[in-house]
Amino acid sequence: MIQYTVFSQTSITKMQNISCKTIYTVLNSTEKVAIGTICLVIAPLSLLVNVIVLVVIACSRNLLQRPSYLFMGSLALADTIACCCFTINFLDFHLFKQDDSFQKTEYLLKLGGVTMAFTGSVGSLLVMAADRYHAIYKVSTYKVLLTHKRALVGIVTLWVVAALISFLPLMGWSCQTCLSCSHLFPYVDRYYLAFFASLMLVVIILILVAYALIVWLAHKHEANMSAEHPEVAHMRVDIHLAKTFGCVMLILLVCWLPVLSFMMTDVVTTELSKPQKRAFAFCSTLCLLNSGINPLLYTLRCRELRVALKSLVDGLRRCKGCSSPAIWRW
């Protein structure tokens, strides 16, 4: 009887390990090459752009005193972490995983790091949208209410919340067996997946609302200006903002909605097909792409940051020019 019980438990464990391997590792050799190429092309470029933004903000005393650029720095930091953690762990999971089992603590720790980075990225986008709305809606009190200290407190709070949300599976909100968990992530409870996907959707909707309100306020201001001074011709700022924010929102939705849709599908259905899981793996790289596009959309388009970047480059050139004769004499 004892031997039968031991045999049964061993058989169940082997079956669960085989199930884990079958459920989560679905890419064939061609797809592995394709997805590896995509990550290795996007990740270095995304990392480079975000590191440049971080260095420019960190080296500029003027930008460091501006809350808006602190929020941009938070976004760049999150995207930098995402580029590193996502690429390494994603490729390790889909390309280099050879064993038939997944170490629960190790996997959830890695997943928590990736989730924290992306949560911090989207959360920073929400903070930036709220900052821009407040700057337009409360022009007179903006600098008084949003001080440097309050901006830092807000950023720290954002990252603490992002960490707590991301490491909930590691802290206990997880599954005991692969068969009872999500079909996209090992050991991740479906209720947690529903919670996370819903939270991300709410944040994206709030970003959409904030930018829509900004465009509406700009349109209202332009309408008042045209009514008061009909003879003065001027550029329609509201139309320019609508085009800019429309592009921003389109990219955000294209990069995040496919992944969130697959997560919600995993929650409401009992099984996902292998083509769906393969599609999810490829759609996940859109989140990495979003981390590379963010600095181009939100930070490098700012004139002050470009001026600071130019000053930094000029300073490095002068330092190089000054050091060259000394090296030559030596």
mmCIF file of C-alpha atoms in Angstrom:
data_model
loop_
_atom_site.group_PDB
_atom_site.id
_atom_site.type_symbol
_atom_site.label_atom_id
_atom_site.label_comp_id
_atom_site.label_asym_id
_atom_site.label_seq_id
_atom_site.Cartn_x
_atom_site.Cartn_y
_atom_site.Cartn_z
ATOM 1 C CA MET A 1 0.000 0.000 0.000
ATOM 2 C CA ILE A 2 2.854 2.395 0.908
ATOM 3 C CA GLN A 3 4.737 1.423 -2.237
ATOM 4 C CA TYR A 4 1.573 2.093 -4.290
ATOM 5 C CA THR A 5 1.145 5.503 -2.674
ATOM 6 C CA VAL A 6 4.768 6.452 -3.344
ATOM 7 C CA PHE A 7 4.473 5.216 -6.907
ATOM 8 C CA SER A 8 1.254 7.169 -7.413
ATOM 9 C CA GLN A 9 2.766 10.396 -6.044
ATOM 10 C CA THR A 10 5.854 9.952 -8.236
ATOM 11 C CA SER A 11 3.698 9.300 -11.274
ATOM 12 C CA ILE A 12 1.560 12.369 -10.564
ATOM 13 C CA THR A 13 4.674 14.532 -10.163
ATOM 14 C CA LYS A 14 6.080 13.290 -13.465
ATOM 15 C CA MET A 15 2.755 13.860 -15.188
ATOM 16 C CA GLN A 16 2.617 17.402 -13.787
ATOM 17 C CA ASN A 17 6.158 18.134 -14.973
ATOM 18 C CA ILE A 18 5.338 16.810 -18.434
ATOM 19 C CA SER A 19 2.167 18.892 -18.418
ATOM 20 C CA CYS A 20 4.193 21.988 -17.501
ATOM 21 C CA LYS A 21 6.565 21.361 -20.360
ATOM 22 C CA THR A 22 3.706 20.771 -22.793
ATOM 23 C CA ILE A 23 1.604 23.711 -21.606
ATOM 24 C CA TYR A 24 4.186 26.493 -21.564
ATOM 25 C CA THR A 25 6.968 25.603 -24.019
ATOM 26 C CA VAL A 26 5.127 25.668 -27.332
ATOM 27 C CA LEU A 27 7.573 27.329 -29.758
ATOM 28 C CA ASN A 28 9.236 25.264 -32.475
ATOM 29 C CA SER A 29 12.808 25.846 -33.629
ATOM 30 C CA THR A 30 11.871 28.325 -36.380
ATOM 31 C CA GLU A 31 9.704 30.360 -34.024
ATOM 32 C CA LYS A 32 12.476 30.376 -31.423
ATOM 33 C CA VAL A 33 14.898 31.848 -33.959
ATOM 34 C CA ALA A 34 12.336 34.444 -35.015
ATOM 35 C CA ILE A 35 11.406 35.543 -31.512
ATOM 36 C CA GLY A 36 15.046 35.559 -30.414
ATOM 37 C CA THR A 37 15.959 37.785 -33.362
ATOM 38 C CA ILE A 38 13.108 40.182 -32.565
ATOM 39 C CA CYS A 39 14.200 40.534 -28.938
ATOM 40 C CA LEU A 40 17.892 40.912 -29.741
ATOM 41 C CA VAL A 41 17.118 43.663 -32.270
ATOM 42 C CA ILE A 42 14.637 45.639 -30.163
ATOM 43 C CA ALA A 43 16.212 45.262 -26.704
ATOM 44 C CA PRO A 44 19.660 46.861 -27.316
ATOM 45 C CA LEU A 45 18.178 49.848 -29.151
ATOM 46 C CA SER A 46 15.496 50.334 -26.491
ATOM 47 C CA LEU A 47 18.075 50.026 -23.723
ATOM 48 C CA LEU A 48 20.378 52.553 -25.394
ATOM 49 C CA VAL A 49 17.673 55.200 -25.833
ATOM 50 C CA ASN A 50 16.402 54.858 -22.259
ATOM 51 C CA VAL A 51 19.906 54.950 -20.778
ATOM 52 C CA ILE A 52 20.606 58.141 -22.743
ATOM 53 C CA VAL A 53 17.471 59.727 -21.263
ATOM 54 C CA LEU A 54 18.481 58.680 -17.739
ATOM 55 C CA VAL A 55 22.024 60.020 -18.145
ATOM 56 C CA VAL A 56 20.838 63.344 -19.568
ATOM 57 C CA ILE A 57 18.329 63.889 -16.742
ATOM 58 C CA ALA A 58 20.821 62.788 -14.070
ATOM 59 C CA CYS A 59 23.536 65.114 -15.403
ATOM 60 C CA SER A 60 21.288 68.161 -15.708
ATOM 61 C CA ARG A 61 20.752 70.036 -12.433
ATOM 62 C CA ASN A 62 17.998 72.087 -14.049
ATOM 63 C CA LEU A 63 16.017 69.037 -15.209
ATOM 64 C CA LEU A 64 16.396 67.321 -11.841
ATOM 65 C CA GLN A 65 14.556 70.204 -10.196
ATOM 66 C CA ARG A 66 11.569 69.867 -12.533
ATOM 67 C CA PRO A 67 8.876 67.355 -11.409
ATOM 68 C CA SER A 68 7.867 66.612 -15.007
ATOM 69 C CA TYR A 69 11.376 65.406 -15.828
ATOM 70 C CA LEU A 70 11.512 63.337 -12.660
ATOM 71 C CA PHE A 71 8.448 61.498 -13.951
ATOM 72 C CA MET A 72 10.190 61.051 -17.309
ATOM 73 C CA GLY A 73 13.176 59.648 -15.454
ATOM 74 C CA SER A 74 10.923 57.179 -13.671
ATOM 75 C CA LEU A 75 9.539 56.073 -17.035
ATOM 76 C CA ALA A 76 13.032 55.684 -18.497
ATOM 77 C CA LEU A 77 14.178 53.718 -15.431
ATOM 78 C CA ALA A 78 11.201 51.359 -15.692
ATOM 79 C CA ASP A 79 11.778 50.815 -19.409
ATOM 80 C CA THR A 80 15.496 50.231 -18.829
ATOM 81 C CA ILE A 81 14.724 47.534 -16.261
ATOM 82 C CA ALA A 82 12.073 46.081 -18.581
ATOM 83 C CA CYS A 83 14.533 45.839 -21.479
ATOM 84 C CA CYS A 84 17.011 43.906 -19.350
ATOM 85 C CA CYS A 85 14.719 41.700 -17.253
ATOM 86 C CA PHE A 86 12.183 40.896 -19.961
ATOM 87 C CA THR A 87 14.728 40.019 -22.639
ATOM 88 C CA ILE A 88 16.893 37.817 -20.408
ATOM 89 C CA ASN A 89 14.043 35.966 -18.690
ATOM 90 C CA PHE A 90 11.818 35.739 -21.770
ATOM 91 C CA LEU A 91 14.555 34.229 -23.933
ATOM 92 C CA ASP A 92 15.665 31.933 -21.121
ATOM 93 C CA PHE A 93 12.108 30.670 -20.675
ATOM 94 C CA HIS A 94 11.224 30.137 -24.340
ATOM 95 C CA LEU A 95 14.594 29.356 -25.914
ATOM 96 C CA PHE A 96 16.980 27.860 -23.387
ATOM 97 C CA LYS A 97 14.744 25.999 -20.924
ATOM 98 C CA GLN A 98 15.712 22.357 -21.307
ATOM 99 C CA ASP A 99 14.517 20.699 -18.097
ATOM 100 C CA ASP A 100 11.050 19.309 -17.585
ATOM 101 C CA SER A 101 10.309 21.299 -14.459
ATOM 102 C CA PHE A 102 10.019 24.918 -13.411
ATOM 103 C CA GLN A 103 11.473 26.034 -10.091
ATOM 104 C CA LYS A 104 8.581 27.893 -8.509
ATOM 105 C CA THR A 105 10.428 30.461 -6.373
ATOM 106 C CA GLU A 106 13.002 31.261 -9.052
ATOM 107 C CA TYR A 107 10.383 31.627 -11.774
ATOM 108 C CA LEU A 108 8.037 33.831 -9.713
ATOM 109 C CA LEU A 109 10.972 36.016 -8.667
ATOM 110 C CA LYS A 110 11.950 36.569 -12.305
ATOM 111 C CA LEU A 111 8.340 37.112 -13.342
ATOM 112 C CA GLY A 112 7.893 39.602 -10.505
ATOM 113 C CA GLY A 113 10.869 41.629 -11.747
ATOM 114 C CA VAL A 114 9.480 41.810 -15.272
ATOM 115 C CA THR A 115 5.978 42.623 -14.021
ATOM 116 C CA MET A 116 7.306 45.361 -11.722
ATOM 117 C CA ALA A 117 9.190 46.988 -14.609
ATOM 118 C CA PHE A 118 6.177 47.047 -16.919
ATOM 119 C CA THR A 119 3.836 48.106 -14.108
ATOM 120 C CA GLY A 120 6.223 50.934 -13.257
ATOM 121 C CA SER A 121 6.352 51.925 -16.924
ATOM 122 C CA VAL A 122 2.581 52.120 -17.400
ATOM 123 C CA GLY A 123 2.182 53.709 -13.967
ATOM 124 C CA SER A 124 4.719 56.379 -14.919
ATOM 125 C CA LEU A 125 2.737 57.062 -18.090
ATOM 126 C CA LEU A 126 -0.360 57.626 -15.947
ATOM 127 C CA VAL A 127 1.528 59.972 -13.598
ATOM 128 C CA MET A 128 2.877 61.918 -16.578
ATOM 129 C CA ALA A 129 -0.605 62.212 -18.093
ATOM 130 C CA ALA A 130 -2.011 63.450 -14.776
ATOM 131 C CA ASP A 131 0.904 65.892 -14.470
ATOM 132 C CA ARG A 132 0.241 67.363 -17.906
ATOM 133 C CA TYR A 133 -3.489 67.641 -17.243
ATOM 134 C CA HIS A 134 -2.877 69.388 -13.921
ATOM 135 C CA ALA A 135 -0.350 71.762 -15.562
ATOM 136 C CA ILE A 136 -3.055 72.916 -17.996
ATOM 137 C CA TYR A 137 -6.084 72.783 -15.703
ATOM 138 C CA LYS A 138 -4.440 74.456 -12.679
ATOM 139 C CA VAL A 139 -1.843 76.736 -14.258
ATOM 140 C CA SER A 140 -1.713 79.229 -11.387
ATOM 141 C CA THR A 141 -1.291 76.668 -8.591
ATOM 142 C CA TYR A 142 0.649 73.953 -10.463
ATOM 143 C CA LYS A 143 4.139 74.895 -9.236
ATOM 144 C CA VAL A 144 2.888 75.477 -5.704
ATOM 145 C CA LEU A 145 1.085 72.143 -5.370
ATOM 146 C CA LEU A 146 3.519 69.916 -7.259
ATOM 147 C CA THR A 147 6.844 70.534 -5.552
ATOM 148 C CA HIS A 148 10.079 68.621 -6.090
ATOM 149 C CA LYS A 149 9.628 66.776 -2.788
ATOM 150 C CA ARG A 150 6.039 65.753 -3.571
ATOM 151 C CA ALA A 151 7.095 64.512 -6.985
ATOM 152 C CA LEU A 152 9.766 62.294 -5.401
ATOM 153 C CA VAL A 153 7.251 60.972 -2.857
ATOM 154 C CA GLY A 154 4.852 60.178 -5.692
ATOM 155 C CA ILE A 155 7.515 58.300 -7.647
ATOM 156 C CA VAL A 156 8.592 56.263 -4.603
ATOM 157 C CA THR A 157 4.946 55.444 -3.847
ATOM 158 C CA LEU A 158 4.424 54.361 -7.447
ATOM 159 C CA TRP A 159 7.356 51.961 -7.322
ATOM 160 C CA VAL A 160 6.388 50.537 -3.921
ATOM 161 C CA VAL A 161 2.861 49.819 -5.173
ATOM 162 C CA ALA A 162 4.243 48.341 -8.417
ATOM 163 C CA ALA A 163 6.554 46.041 -6.424
ATOM 164 C CA LEU A 164 3.772 44.891 -4.085
ATOM 165 C CA ILE A 165 1.439 44.119 -6.980
ATOM 166 C CA SER A 166 4.133 42.343 -8.981
ATOM 167 C CA PHE A 167 5.430 40.085 -6.204
ATOM 168 C CA LEU A 168 2.020 38.971 -4.894
ATOM 169 C CA PRO A 169 2.443 35.523 -6.548
ATOM 170 C CA LEU A 170 5.811 35.114 -4.833
ATOM 171 C CA MET A 171 4.247 36.131 -1.509
ATOM 172 C CA GLY A 172 1.600 33.414 -1.733
ATOM 173 C CA TRP A 173 -1.022 34.269 -4.367
ATOM 174 C CA SER A 174 0.014 31.375 -6.597
ATOM 175 C CA CYS A 175 -0.947 27.861 -7.659
ATOM 176 C CA GLN A 176 0.422 24.619 -6.289
ATOM 177 C CA THR A 177 0.295 22.656 -9.562
ATOM 178 C CA CYS A 178 0.663 23.659 -13.195
ATOM 179 C CA LEU A 179 -2.675 22.098 -14.123
ATOM 180 C CA SER A 180 -4.679 24.440 -11.893
ATOM 181 C CA CYS A 181 -2.914 27.642 -12.986
ATOM 182 C CA SER A 182 -2.823 29.989 -15.897
ATOM 183 C CA HIS A 183 -1.998 28.436 -19.240
ATOM 184 C CA LEU A 184 0.321 31.360 -20.038
ATOM 185 C CA PHE A 185 2.391 31.609 -16.839
ATOM 186 C CA PRO A 186 3.476 28.732 -14.571
ATOM 187 C CA TYR A 187 2.321 28.922 -10.942
ATOM 188 C CA VAL A 188 0.294 32.094 -11.579
ATOM 189 C CA ASP A 189 -3.247 31.933 -10.249
ATOM 190 C CA ARG A 190 -5.938 32.873 -12.743
ATOM 191 C CA TYR A 191 -7.573 35.240 -10.274
ATOM 192 C CA TYR A 192 -4.276 37.116 -9.930
ATOM 193 C CA LEU A 193 -3.970 37.242 -13.713
ATOM 194 C CA ALA A 194 -7.485 38.679 -13.936
ATOM 195 C CA PHE A 195 -6.608 41.227 -11.238
ATOM 196 C CA PHE A 196 -3.405 42.326 -12.985
ATOM 197 C CA ALA A 197 -4.925 42.525 -16.483
ATOM 198 C CA SER A 198 -7.930 44.473 -15.169
ATOM 199 C CA LEU A 199 -5.651 46.871 -13.304
ATOM 200 C CA MET A 200 -3.573 47.533 -16.418
ATOM 201 C CA LEU A 201 -6.717 48.120 -18.476
ATOM 202 C CA VAL A 202 -7.999 50.613 -15.898
ATOM 203 C CA VAL A 203 -4.668 52.472 -15.929
ATOM 204 C CA ILE A 204 -4.676 52.638 -19.747
ATOM 205 C CA ILE A 205 -8.258 53.930 -19.719
ATOM 206 C CA LEU A 206 -7.289 56.608 -17.178
ATOM 207 C CA ILE A 207 -4.396 57.665 -19.437
ATOM 208 C CA LEU A 208 -6.830 57.928 -22.353
ATOM 209 C CA VAL A 209 -9.230 60.017 -20.266
ATOM 210 C CA ALA A 210 -6.446 62.340 -19.080
ATOM 211 C CA TYR A 211 -5.212 63.052 -22.592
ATOM 212 C CA ALA A 212 -8.770 63.455 -23.895
ATOM 213 C CA LEU A 213 -9.372 66.074 -21.179
ATOM 214 C CA ILE A 214 -6.139 67.849 -22.136
ATOM 215 C CA VAL A 215 -7.252 68.070 -25.770
ATOM 216 C CA TRP A 216 -10.705 69.276 -24.669
ATOM 217 C CA LEU A 217 -9.205 72.008 -22.470
ATOM 218 C CA ALA A 218 -6.918 73.093 -25.302
ATOM 219 C CA HIS A 219 -9.858 73.175 -27.716
ATOM 220 C CA LYS A 220 -11.886 75.231 -25.233
ATOM 221 C CA HIS A 221 -9.015 77.685 -24.840
ATOM 222 C CA GLU A 222 -8.599 78.006 -28.612
ATOM 223 C CA ALA A 223 -12.327 78.606 -29.042
ATOM 224 C CA ASN A 224 -12.232 81.405 -26.462
ATOM 225 C CA MET A 225 -9.181 82.975 -28.102
ATOM 226 C CA SER A 226 -10.834 82.868 -31.525
ATOM 227 C CA ALA A 227 -14.007 84.464 -30.131
ATOM 228 C CA GLU A 228 -12.093 87.282 -28.415
ATOM 229 C CA HIS A 229 -9.654 87.925 -31.256
ATOM 230 C CA PRO A 230 -11.233 86.715 -34.513
ATOM 231 C CA GLU A 231 -8.929 88.876 -36.610
ATOM 232 C CA VAL A 232 -5.740 87.263 -35.269
ATOM 233 C CA ALA A 233 -4.550 84.184 -37.122
ATOM 234 C CA HIS A 234 -2.716 81.642 -34.986
ATOM 235 C CA MET A 235 -1.803 77.968 -34.991
ATOM 236 C CA ARG A 236 -4.478 75.645 -33.629
ATOM 237 C CA VAL A 237 -2.763 74.106 -30.611
ATOM 238 C CA ASP A 238 -5.713 71.807 -29.924
ATOM 239 C CA ILE A 239 -5.445 70.183 -33.347
ATOM 240 C CA HIS A 240 -1.692 69.690 -32.886
ATOM 241 C CA LEU A 241 -2.258 68.129 -29.450
ATOM 242 C CA ALA A 242 -5.030 65.895 -30.782
ATOM 243 C CA LYS A 243 -2.700 64.514 -33.460
ATOM 244 C CA THR A 244 0.149 64.013 -30.995
ATOM 245 C CA PHE A 245 -1.927 62.342 -28.304
ATOM 246 C CA GLY A 246 -3.778 60.287 -30.903
ATOM 247 C CA CYS A 247 -0.438 58.834 -32.021
ATOM 248 C CA VAL A 248 0.574 58.246 -28.402
ATOM 249 C CA MET A 249 -2.636 56.419 -27.581
ATOM 250 C CA LEU A 250 -2.570 54.342 -30.758
ATOM 251 C CA ILE A 251 0.919 53.062 -29.962
ATOM 252 C CA LEU A 252 -0.019 52.365 -26.334
ATOM 253 C CA LEU A 253 -3.116 50.385 -27.346
ATOM 254 C CA VAL A 254 -1.350 48.455 -30.120
ATOM 255 C CA CYS A 255 1.466 47.434 -27.763
ATOM 256 C CA TRP A 256 -0.653 46.465 -24.737
ATOM 257 C CA LEU A 257 -4.146 45.411 -25.826
ATOM 258 C CA PRO A 258 -3.088 42.140 -27.563
ATOM 259 C CA VAL A 259 -1.246 40.896 -24.457
ATOM 260 C CA LEU A 260 -4.029 41.932 -22.074
ATOM 261 C CA SER A 261 -6.626 40.335 -24.370
ATOM 262 C CA PHE A 262 -4.802 36.991 -24.241
ATOM 263 C CA MET A 263 -4.560 37.262 -20.441
ATOM 264 C CA MET A 264 -8.300 37.843 -20.102
ATOM 265 C CA THR A 265 -8.986 35.016 -22.551
ATOM 266 C CA ASP A 266 -6.865 32.721 -20.389
ATOM 267 C CA VAL A 267 -8.957 33.724 -17.378
ATOM 268 C CA VAL A 268 -12.367 33.049 -18.903
ATOM 269 C CA THR A 269 -11.569 29.899 -20.897
ATOM 270 C CA THR A 270 -10.580 26.436 -19.702
ATOM 271 C CA GLU A 271 -7.909 25.895 -22.334
ATOM 272 C CA LEU A 272 -5.768 27.871 -24.770
ATOM 273 C CA SER A 273 -4.646 26.346 -28.031
ATOM 274 C CA LYS A 274 -0.989 26.163 -28.988
ATOM 275 C CA PRO A 275 -1.406 28.756 -31.783
ATOM 276 C CA GLN A 276 -2.883 31.147 -29.200
ATOM 277 C CA LYS A 277 0.067 30.589 -26.877
ATOM 278 C CA ARG A 278 2.504 31.133 -29.730
ATOM 279 C CA ALA A 279 0.690 34.326 -30.677
ATOM 280 C CA PHE A 280 0.886 35.484 -27.053
ATOM 281 C CA ALA A 281 4.644 34.921 -27.017
ATOM 282 C CA PHE A 282 5.101 37.089 -30.111
ATOM 283 C CA CYS A 283 2.650 39.732 -28.847
ATOM 284 C CA SER A 284 4.670 39.967 -25.625
ATOM 285 C CA THR A 285 7.520 41.476 -27.625
ATOM 286 C CA LEU A 286 5.227 44.451 -28.364
ATOM 287 C CA CYS A 287 5.566 45.423 -24.688
ATOM 288 C CA LEU A 288 9.332 45.453 -25.177
ATOM 289 C CA LEU A 289 8.850 47.583 -28.299
ATOM 290 C CA ASN A 290 6.725 50.001 -26.267
ATOM 291 C CA SER A 291 9.635 50.461 -23.866
ATOM 292 C CA GLY A 292 11.777 51.560 -26.801
ATOM 293 C CA ILE A 293 9.158 53.892 -28.248
ATOM 294 C CA ASN A 294 8.325 55.620 -24.939
ATOM 295 C CA PRO A 295 11.459 57.807 -24.771
ATOM 296 C CA LEU A 296 10.950 58.878 -28.383
ATOM 297 C CA LEU A 297 7.343 59.889 -27.713
ATOM 298 C CA TYR A 298 7.511 61.368 -24.237
ATOM 299 C CA THR A 299 11.030 62.589 -23.523
ATOM 300 C CA LEU A 300 13.250 63.191 -26.549
ATOM 301 C CA ARG A 301 10.464 65.277 -28.105
ATOM 302 C CA CYS A 302 10.893 67.801 -25.272
ATOM 303 C CA ARG A 303 13.003 70.757 -26.340
ATOM 304 C CA GLU A 304 14.670 71.249 -22.946
ATOM 305 C CA LEU A 305 15.827 67.651 -22.806
ATOM 306 C CA ARG A 306 17.235 67.868 -26.335
ATOM 307 C CA VAL A 307 19.094 71.036 -25.356
ATOM 308 C CA ALA A 308 20.486 69.255 -22.277
ATOM 309 C CA LEU A 309 21.544 66.303 -24.453
ATOM 310 C CA LYS A 310 23.323 68.640 -26.868
ATOM 311 C CA SER A 311 25.071 70.405 -23.988
ATOM 312 C CA LEU A 312 26.180 67.063 -22.561
ATOM 313 C CA VAL A 313 27.572 65.928 -25.916
ATOM 314 C CA ASP A 314 29.356 69.248 -26.421
ATOM 315 C CA GLY A 315 30.827 68.980 -22.925
ATOM 316 C CA LEU A 316 32.125 65.489 -23.645
ATOM 317 C CA ARG A 317 33.688 66.710 -26.869
ATOM 318 C CA ARG A 318 35.425 69.571 -25.062
ATOM 319 C CA CYS A 319 36.711 67.167 -22.403
ATOM 320 C CA LYS A 320 38.013 64.877 -25.121
ATOM 321 C CA GLY A 321 39.654 67.785 -26.867
ATOM 322 C CA CYS A 322 41.298 68.962 -23.641
ATOM 323 C CA SER A 323 42.576 65.513 -22.733
ATOM 324 C CA SER A 324 44.034 64.710 -26.150
ATOM 325 C CA PRO A 325 47.104 67.047 -25.904
ATOM 326 C CA ALA A 326 47.871 65.795 -22.403
ATOM 327 C CA ILE A 327 47.843 62.221 -23.628
ATOM 328 C CA TRP A 328 50.014 63.180 -26.573
ATOM 329 C CA ARG A 329 52.606 64.872 -24.302
ATOM 330 C CA TRP A 330 52.660 61.822 -22.067
#
